[in-house]
Amino acid sequence: VAPSEKTILNGSYPVSRPLFFYVKGEHLKSIKGLPQFTEYFLSKKVSGKGSKLEKAGLISMSDKERAAVLANFKAGKAVVVK
């Protein structure tokens, strides 16, 4: 199976792996700038289509999925993306 966005997203390419980004809720209150950094990381500029991370090989979430994750983060909800 050749590596491509399609084969990675559908799980048929066996060598890909997810990017995990963990932020403890308690740290959001105690580490200055962490909420802003997390929002920045989830922005289209950083992790969206055409971003530097995508150019480095990250297969980004769709704009719709990323917006939902960002909205949940801003609402203080736990966020899990598969």
PDB file of N, CA and C in Angstrom:
ATOM      1  N   VAL A   1       0.851  -1.174   0.000  1.00  0.00           N
ATOM      2  CA  VAL A   1       0.000   0.000   0.000  1.00  0.00           C
ATOM      3  C   VAL A   1       0.894   1.233   0.000  1.00  0.00           C
ATOM      4  N   ALA A   2       0.676   2.110  -0.939  1.00  0.00           N
ATOM      5  CA  ALA A   2       1.479   3.327  -1.046  1.00  0.00           C
ATOM      6  C   ALA A   2       0.988   4.381  -0.053  1.00  0.00           C
ATOM      7  N   PRO A   3       1.916   5.160   0.505  1.00  0.00           N
ATOM      8  CA  PRO A   3       1.488   6.213   1.423  1.00  0.00           C
ATOM      9  C   PRO A   3       0.825   7.357   0.660  1.00  0.00           C
ATOM     10  N   SER A   4      -0.351   7.709   1.081  1.00  0.00           N
ATOM     11  CA  SER A   4      -1.064   8.855   0.515  1.00  0.00           C
ATOM     12  C   SER A   4      -2.046   9.346   1.572  1.00  0.00           C
ATOM     13  N   GLU A   5      -2.581  10.523   1.364  1.00  0.00           N
ATOM     14  CA  GLU A   5      -3.564  11.042   2.319  1.00  0.00           C
ATOM     15  C   GLU A   5      -4.740  10.079   2.426  1.00  0.00           C
ATOM     16  N   LYS A   6      -5.168   9.545   1.302  1.00  0.00           N
ATOM     17  CA  LYS A   6      -6.319   8.632   1.289  1.00  0.00           C
ATOM     18  C   LYS A   6      -6.026   7.356   2.083  1.00  0.00           C
ATOM     19  N   THR A   7      -4.873   6.722   1.824  1.00  0.00           N
ATOM     20  CA  THR A   7      -4.577   5.454   2.499  1.00  0.00           C
ATOM     21  C   THR A   7      -4.272   5.648   3.987  1.00  0.00           C
ATOM     22  N   ILE A   8      -3.751   6.806   4.333  1.00  0.00           N
ATOM     23  CA  ILE A   8      -3.513   7.090   5.749  1.00  0.00           C
ATOM     24  C   ILE A   8      -4.838   7.318   6.462  1.00  0.00           C
ATOM     25  N   LEU A   9      -5.714   8.124   5.859  1.00  0.00           N
ATOM     26  CA  LEU A   9      -6.999   8.422   6.494  1.00  0.00           C
ATOM     27  C   LEU A   9      -7.905   7.203   6.598  1.00  0.00           C
ATOM     28  N   ASN A  10      -7.834   6.296   5.611  1.00  0.00           N
ATOM     29  CA  ASN A  10      -8.719   5.119   5.688  1.00  0.00           C
ATOM     30  C   ASN A  10      -8.089   3.961   6.458  1.00  0.00           C
ATOM     31  N   GLY A  11      -6.847   4.141   6.929  1.00  0.00           N
ATOM     32  CA  GLY A  11      -6.208   3.139   7.769  1.00  0.00           C
ATOM     33  C   GLY A  11      -5.518   2.006   7.036  1.00  0.00           C
ATOM     34  N   SER A  12      -5.507   2.043   5.708  1.00  0.00           N
ATOM     35  CA  SER A  12      -4.883   0.939   4.975  1.00  0.00           C
ATOM     36  C   SER A  12      -3.360   1.071   4.887  1.00  0.00           C
ATOM     37  N   TYR A  13      -2.812   2.253   5.090  1.00  0.00           N
ATOM     38  CA  TYR A  13      -1.359   2.419   5.123  1.00  0.00           C
ATOM     39  C   TYR A  13      -0.899   2.155   6.555  1.00  0.00           C
ATOM     40  N   PRO A  14      -0.128   1.079   6.785  1.00  0.00           N
ATOM     41  CA  PRO A  14       0.152   0.618   8.149  1.00  0.00           C
ATOM     42  C   PRO A  14       1.235   1.382   8.915  1.00  0.00           C
ATOM     43  N   VAL A  15       1.972   2.259   8.272  1.00  0.00           N
ATOM     44  CA  VAL A  15       3.111   2.876   8.941  1.00  0.00           C
ATOM     45  C   VAL A  15       2.795   4.277   9.489  1.00  0.00           C
ATOM     46  N   SER A  16       1.614   4.780   9.258  1.00  0.00           N
ATOM     47  CA  SER A  16       1.271   6.112   9.773  1.00  0.00           C
ATOM     48  C   SER A  16       0.939   6.026  11.259  1.00  0.00           C
ATOM     49  N   ARG A  17       0.970   7.171  11.909  1.00  0.00           N
ATOM     50  CA  ARG A  17       0.614   7.220  13.326  1.00  0.00           C
ATOM     51  C   ARG A  17      -0.033   8.569  13.609  1.00  0.00           C
ATOM     52  N   PRO A  18      -0.881   8.611  14.622  1.00  0.00           N
ATOM     53  CA  PRO A  18      -1.550   9.873  14.957  1.00  0.00           C
ATOM     54  C   PRO A  18      -0.620  10.818  15.716  1.00  0.00           C
ATOM     55  N   LEU A  19      -0.953  12.075  15.676  1.00  0.00           N
ATOM     56  CA  LEU A  19      -0.254  13.076  16.470  1.00  0.00           C
ATOM     57  C   LEU A  19      -1.080  13.312  17.728  1.00  0.00           C
ATOM     58  N   PHE A  20      -0.491  13.074  18.879  1.00  0.00           N
ATOM     59  CA  PHE A  20      -1.188  13.299  20.143  1.00  0.00           C
ATOM     60  C   PHE A  20      -0.741  14.636  20.716  1.00  0.00           C
ATOM     61  N   PHE A  21      -1.691  15.408  21.145  1.00  0.00           N
ATOM     62  CA  PHE A  21      -1.431  16.723  21.732  1.00  0.00           C
ATOM     63  C   PHE A  21      -2.227  16.773  23.028  1.00  0.00           C
ATOM     64  N   TYR A  22      -1.537  16.616  24.143  1.00  0.00           N
ATOM     65  CA  TYR A  22      -2.201  16.547  25.448  1.00  0.00           C
ATOM     66  C   TYR A  22      -2.031  17.864  26.204  1.00  0.00           C
ATOM     67  N   VAL A  23      -3.118  18.335  26.780  1.00  0.00           N
ATOM     68  CA  VAL A  23      -3.081  19.509  27.641  1.00  0.00           C
ATOM     69  C   VAL A  23      -3.936  19.196  28.864  1.00  0.00           C
ATOM     70  N   LYS A  24      -3.335  19.239  30.030  1.00  0.00           N
ATOM     71  CA  LYS A  24      -4.096  18.996  31.263  1.00  0.00           C
ATOM     72  C   LYS A  24      -4.951  20.217  31.579  1.00  0.00           C
ATOM     73  N   GLY A  25      -6.197  19.956  31.944  1.00  0.00           N
ATOM     74  CA  GLY A  25      -7.104  21.039  32.289  1.00  0.00           C
ATOM     75  C   GLY A  25      -6.576  21.922  33.397  1.00  0.00           C
ATOM     76  N   GLU A  26      -5.967  21.300  34.409  1.00  0.00           N
ATOM     77  CA  GLU A  26      -5.440  22.084  35.530  1.00  0.00           C
ATOM     78  C   GLU A  26      -4.277  22.975  35.099  1.00  0.00           C
ATOM     79  N   HIS A  27      -3.545  22.552  34.060  1.00  0.00           N
ATOM     80  CA  HIS A  27      -2.426  23.360  33.575  1.00  0.00           C
ATOM     81  C   HIS A  27      -2.900  24.580  32.793  1.00  0.00           C
ATOM     82  N   LEU A  28      -4.097  24.485  32.215  1.00  0.00           N
ATOM     83  CA  LEU A  28      -4.627  25.635  31.478  1.00  0.00           C
ATOM     84  C   LEU A  28      -4.787  26.850  32.383  1.00  0.00           C
ATOM     85  N   LYS A  29      -5.020  26.594  33.662  1.00  0.00           N
ATOM     86  CA  LYS A  29      -5.195  27.685  34.623  1.00  0.00           C
ATOM     87  C   LYS A  29      -3.877  28.111  35.263  1.00  0.00           C
ATOM     88  N   SER A  30      -2.916  27.204  35.308  1.00  0.00           N
ATOM     89  CA  SER A  30      -1.693  27.499  36.057  1.00  0.00           C
ATOM     90  C   SER A  30      -0.483  27.845  35.190  1.00  0.00           C
ATOM     91  N   ILE A  31      -0.526  27.543  33.911  1.00  0.00           N
ATOM     92  CA  ILE A  31       0.617  27.839  33.041  1.00  0.00           C
ATOM     93  C   ILE A  31       0.244  28.990  32.112  1.00  0.00           C
ATOM     94  N   LYS A  32       0.884  30.114  32.349  1.00  0.00           N
ATOM     95  CA  LYS A  32       0.593  31.325  31.582  1.00  0.00           C
ATOM     96  C   LYS A  32       0.809  31.081  30.082  1.00  0.00           C
ATOM     97  N   GLY A  33      -0.171  31.446  29.289  1.00  0.00           N
ATOM     98  CA  GLY A  33      -0.049  31.353  27.843  1.00  0.00           C
ATOM     99  C   GLY A  33      -0.463  30.017  27.248  1.00  0.00           C
ATOM    100  N   LEU A  34      -0.678  29.000  28.077  1.00  0.00           N
ATOM    101  CA  LEU A  34      -1.026  27.679  27.544  1.00  0.00           C
ATOM    102  C   LEU A  34      -2.357  27.675  26.792  1.00  0.00           C
ATOM    103  N   PRO A  35      -3.404  28.327  27.303  1.00  0.00           N
ATOM    104  CA  PRO A  35      -4.651  28.346  26.527  1.00  0.00           C
ATOM    105  C   PRO A  35      -4.469  29.015  25.159  1.00  0.00           C
ATOM    106  N   GLN A  36      -3.712  30.107  25.131  1.00  0.00           N
ATOM    107  CA  GLN A  36      -3.474  30.809  23.873  1.00  0.00           C
ATOM    108  C   GLN A  36      -2.639  29.961  22.914  1.00  0.00           C
ATOM    109  N   PHE A  37      -1.626  29.267  23.450  1.00  0.00           N
ATOM    110  CA  PHE A  37      -0.811  28.402  22.604  1.00  0.00           C
ATOM    111  C   PHE A  37      -1.651  27.275  22.022  1.00  0.00           C
ATOM    112  N   THR A  38      -2.524  26.689  22.834  1.00  0.00           N
ATOM    113  CA  THR A  38      -3.374  25.597  22.365  1.00  0.00           C
ATOM    114  C   THR A  38      -4.302  26.085  21.262  1.00  0.00           C
ATOM    115  N   GLU A  39      -4.906  27.250  21.446  1.00  0.00           N
ATOM    116  CA  GLU A  39      -5.761  27.815  20.404  1.00  0.00           C
ATOM    117  C   GLU A  39      -4.954  28.099  19.142  1.00  0.00           C
ATOM    118  N   TYR A  40      -3.737  28.604  19.306  1.00  0.00           N
ATOM    119  CA  TYR A  40      -2.860  28.866  18.165  1.00  0.00           C
ATOM    120  C   TYR A  40      -2.534  27.567  17.431  1.00  0.00           C
ATOM    121  N   PHE A  41      -2.195  26.522  18.178  1.00  0.00           N
ATOM    122  CA  PHE A  41      -1.876  25.232  17.567  1.00  0.00           C
ATOM    123  C   PHE A  41      -3.060  24.689  16.776  1.00  0.00           C
ATOM    124  N   LEU A  42      -4.275  24.907  17.278  1.00  0.00           N
ATOM    125  CA  LEU A  42      -5.479  24.412  16.613  1.00  0.00           C
ATOM    126  C   LEU A  42      -5.960  25.329  15.490  1.00  0.00           C
ATOM    127  N   SER A  43      -5.280  26.438  15.274  1.00  0.00           N
ATOM    128  CA  SER A  43      -5.703  27.374  14.232  1.00  0.00           C
ATOM    129  C   SER A  43      -5.393  26.829  12.843  1.00  0.00           C
ATOM    130  N   LYS A  44      -6.110  27.336  11.867  1.00  0.00           N
ATOM    131  CA  LYS A  44      -5.887  26.932  10.477  1.00  0.00           C
ATOM    132  C   LYS A  44      -4.459  27.269  10.047  1.00  0.00           C
ATOM    133  N   LYS A  45      -3.958  28.394  10.512  1.00  0.00           N
ATOM    134  CA  LYS A  45      -2.612  28.840  10.151  1.00  0.00           C
ATOM    135  C   LYS A  45      -1.552  27.811  10.528  1.00  0.00           C
ATOM    136  N   VAL A  46      -1.723  27.174  11.674  1.00  0.00           N
ATOM    137  CA  VAL A  46      -0.712  26.239  12.172  1.00  0.00           C
ATOM    138  C   VAL A  46      -0.981  24.799  11.758  1.00  0.00           C
ATOM    139  N   SER A  47      -2.234  24.348  11.872  1.00  0.00           N
ATOM    140  CA  SER A  47      -2.497  22.926  11.620  1.00  0.00           C
ATOM    141  C   SER A  47      -3.563  22.670  10.559  1.00  0.00           C
ATOM    142  N   GLY A  48      -3.912  23.684   9.791  1.00  0.00           N
ATOM    143  CA  GLY A  48      -4.922  23.508   8.749  1.00  0.00           C
ATOM    144  C   GLY A  48      -4.323  23.206   7.385  1.00  0.00           C
ATOM    145  N   LYS A  49      -5.176  23.164   6.399  1.00  0.00           N
ATOM    146  CA  LYS A  49      -4.734  22.926   5.023  1.00  0.00           C
ATOM    147  C   LYS A  49      -3.763  24.020   4.596  1.00  0.00           C
ATOM    148  N   GLY A  50      -2.642  23.616   4.024  1.00  0.00           N
ATOM    149  CA  GLY A  50      -1.638  24.561   3.557  1.00  0.00           C
ATOM    150  C   GLY A  50      -0.701  25.080   4.638  1.00  0.00           C
ATOM    151  N   SER A  51      -0.860  24.606   5.878  1.00  0.00           N
ATOM    152  CA  SER A  51      -0.019  25.078   6.987  1.00  0.00           C
ATOM    153  C   SER A  51       1.382  24.478   6.904  1.00  0.00           C
ATOM    154  N   LYS A  52       2.277  25.027   7.709  1.00  0.00           N
ATOM    155  CA  LYS A  52       3.637  24.488   7.758  1.00  0.00           C
ATOM    156  C   LYS A  52       3.640  23.044   8.247  1.00  0.00           C
ATOM    157  N   LEU A  53       2.766  22.720   9.201  1.00  0.00           N
ATOM    158  CA  LEU A  53       2.710  21.334   9.677  1.00  0.00           C
ATOM    159  C   LEU A  53       2.248  20.395   8.567  1.00  0.00           C
ATOM    160  N   GLU A  54       1.299  20.829   7.765  1.00  0.00           N
ATOM    161  CA  GLU A  54       0.865  19.985   6.652  1.00  0.00           C
ATOM    162  C   GLU A  54       2.003  19.823   5.647  1.00  0.00           C
ATOM    163  N   LYS A  55       2.712  20.895   5.387  1.00  0.00           N
ATOM    164  CA  LYS A  55       3.845  20.818   4.456  1.00  0.00           C
ATOM    165  C   LYS A  55       4.940  19.901   4.988  1.00  0.00           C
ATOM    166  N   ALA A  56       5.000  19.740   6.326  1.00  0.00           N
ATOM    167  CA  ALA A  56       5.983  18.849   6.947  1.00  0.00           C
ATOM    168  C   ALA A  56       5.494  17.405   7.027  1.00  0.00           C
ATOM    169  N   GLY A  57       4.242  17.161   6.578  1.00  0.00           N
ATOM    170  CA  GLY A  57       3.754  15.789   6.534  1.00  0.00           C
ATOM    171  C   GLY A  57       2.515  15.498   7.353  1.00  0.00           C
ATOM    172  N   LEU A  58       2.052  16.452   8.162  1.00  0.00           N
ATOM    173  CA  LEU A  58       0.835  16.241   8.940  1.00  0.00           C
ATOM    174  C   LEU A  58      -0.372  16.228   8.010  1.00  0.00           C
ATOM    175  N   ILE A  59      -1.230  15.255   8.173  1.00  0.00           N
ATOM    176  CA  ILE A  59      -2.502  15.267   7.457  1.00  0.00           C
ATOM    177  C   ILE A  59      -3.482  15.942   8.393  1.00  0.00           C
ATOM    178  N   SER A  60      -3.880  17.127   8.014  1.00  0.00           N
ATOM    179  CA  SER A  60      -4.681  17.953   8.912  1.00  0.00           C
ATOM    180  C   SER A  60      -6.134  17.513   8.958  1.00  0.00           C
ATOM    181  N   MET A  61      -6.795  17.923  10.040  1.00  0.00           N
ATOM    182  CA  MET A  61      -8.233  17.708  10.156  1.00  0.00           C
ATOM    183  C   MET A  61      -8.924  18.593   9.124  1.00  0.00           C
ATOM    184  N   SER A  62     -10.147  18.259   8.817  1.00  0.00           N
ATOM    185  CA  SER A  62     -10.926  19.138   7.947  1.00  0.00           C
ATOM    186  C   SER A  62     -11.186  20.440   8.698  1.00  0.00           C
ATOM    187  N   ASP A  63     -11.496  21.496   7.957  1.00  0.00           N
ATOM    188  CA  ASP A  63     -11.804  22.772   8.603  1.00  0.00           C
ATOM    189  C   ASP A  63     -12.973  22.618   9.567  1.00  0.00           C
ATOM    190  N   LYS A  64     -13.961  21.825   9.179  1.00  0.00           N
ATOM    191  CA  LYS A  64     -15.144  21.614  10.019  1.00  0.00           C
ATOM    192  C   LYS A  64     -14.757  20.899  11.318  1.00  0.00           C
ATOM    193  N   GLU A  65     -13.948  19.853  11.207  1.00  0.00           N
ATOM    194  CA  GLU A  65     -13.531  19.096  12.390  1.00  0.00           C
ATOM    195  C   GLU A  65     -12.660  19.959  13.305  1.00  0.00           C
ATOM    196  N   ARG A  66     -11.715  20.707  12.705  1.00  0.00           N
ATOM    197  CA  ARG A  66     -10.842  21.554  13.507  1.00  0.00           C
ATOM    198  C   ARG A  66     -11.646  22.640  14.225  1.00  0.00           C
ATOM    199  N   ALA A  67     -12.646  23.225  13.553  1.00  0.00           N
ATOM    200  CA  ALA A  67     -13.494  24.247  14.175  1.00  0.00           C
ATOM    201  C   ALA A  67     -14.271  23.661  15.353  1.00  0.00           C
ATOM    202  N   ALA A  68     -14.747  22.429  15.209  1.00  0.00           N
ATOM    203  CA  ALA A  68     -15.478  21.771  16.299  1.00  0.00           C
ATOM    204  C   ALA A  68     -14.554  21.502  17.482  1.00  0.00           C
ATOM    205  N   VAL A  69     -13.344  21.053  17.211  1.00  0.00           N
ATOM    206  CA  VAL A  69     -12.367  20.797  18.275  1.00  0.00           C
ATOM    207  C   VAL A  69     -12.040  22.105  18.994  1.00  0.00           C
ATOM    208  N   LEU A  70     -11.810  23.165  18.239  1.00  0.00           N
ATOM    209  CA  LEU A  70     -11.488  24.456  18.835  1.00  0.00           C
ATOM    210  C   LEU A  70     -12.656  24.984  19.669  1.00  0.00           C
ATOM    211  N   ALA A  71     -13.872  24.839  19.173  1.00  0.00           N
ATOM    212  CA  ALA A  71     -15.056  25.279  19.924  1.00  0.00           C
ATOM    213  C   ALA A  71     -15.196  24.491  21.224  1.00  0.00           C
ATOM    214  N   ASN A  72     -14.978  23.188  21.173  1.00  0.00           N
ATOM    215  CA  ASN A  72     -15.045  22.363  22.385  1.00  0.00           C
ATOM    216  C   ASN A  72     -13.949  22.752  23.373  1.00  0.00           C
ATOM    217  N   PHE A  73     -12.762  23.020  22.859  1.00  0.00           N
ATOM    218  CA  PHE A  73     -11.668  23.444  23.732  1.00  0.00           C
ATOM    219  C   PHE A  73     -12.024  24.756  24.426  1.00  0.00           C
ATOM    220  N   LYS A  74     -12.519  25.723  23.668  1.00  0.00           N
ATOM    221  CA  LYS A  74     -12.881  27.025  24.238  1.00  0.00           C
ATOM    222  C   LYS A  74     -14.018  26.903  25.252  1.00  0.00           C
ATOM    223  N   ALA A  75     -14.873  25.891  25.071  1.00  0.00           N
ATOM    224  CA  ALA A  75     -15.991  25.661  25.998  1.00  0.00           C
ATOM    225  C   ALA A  75     -15.562  24.857  27.221  1.00  0.00           C
ATOM    226  N   GLY A  76     -14.293  24.455  27.269  1.00  0.00           N
ATOM    227  CA  GLY A  76     -13.786  23.715  28.418  1.00  0.00           C
ATOM    228  C   GLY A  76     -14.107  22.237  28.398  1.00  0.00           C
ATOM    229  N   LYS A  77     -14.483  21.721  27.236  1.00  0.00           N
ATOM    230  CA  LYS A  77     -14.821  20.299  27.122  1.00  0.00           C
ATOM    231  C   LYS A  77     -13.578  19.493  26.761  1.00  0.00           C
ATOM    232  N   ALA A  78     -13.568  18.237  27.175  1.00  0.00           N
ATOM    233  CA  ALA A  78     -12.491  17.332  26.777  1.00  0.00           C
ATOM    234  C   ALA A  78     -12.588  17.113  25.276  1.00  0.00           C
ATOM    235  N   VAL A  79     -11.461  17.083  24.617  1.00  0.00           N
ATOM    236  CA  VAL A  79     -11.432  16.950  23.164  1.00  0.00           C
ATOM    237  C   VAL A  79     -10.641  15.709  22.796  1.00  0.00           C
ATOM    238  N   VAL A  80     -11.246  14.843  22.012  1.00  0.00           N
ATOM    239  CA  VAL A  80     -10.572  13.658  21.498  1.00  0.00           C
ATOM    240  C   VAL A  80     -10.829  13.608  19.999  1.00  0.00           C
ATOM    241  N   VAL A  81      -9.770  13.484  19.231  1.00  0.00           N
ATOM    242  CA  VAL A  81      -9.891  13.404  17.775  1.00  0.00           C
ATOM    243  C   VAL A  81      -9.287  12.089  17.338  1.00  0.00           C
ATOM    244  N   LYS A  82      -9.999  11.358  16.515  1.00  0.00           N
ATOM    245  CA  LYS A  82      -9.476  10.083  16.008  1.00  0.00           C
ATOM    246  C   LYS A  82      -9.181  10.189  14.540  1.00  0.00           C
TER     247      LYS A  82
END
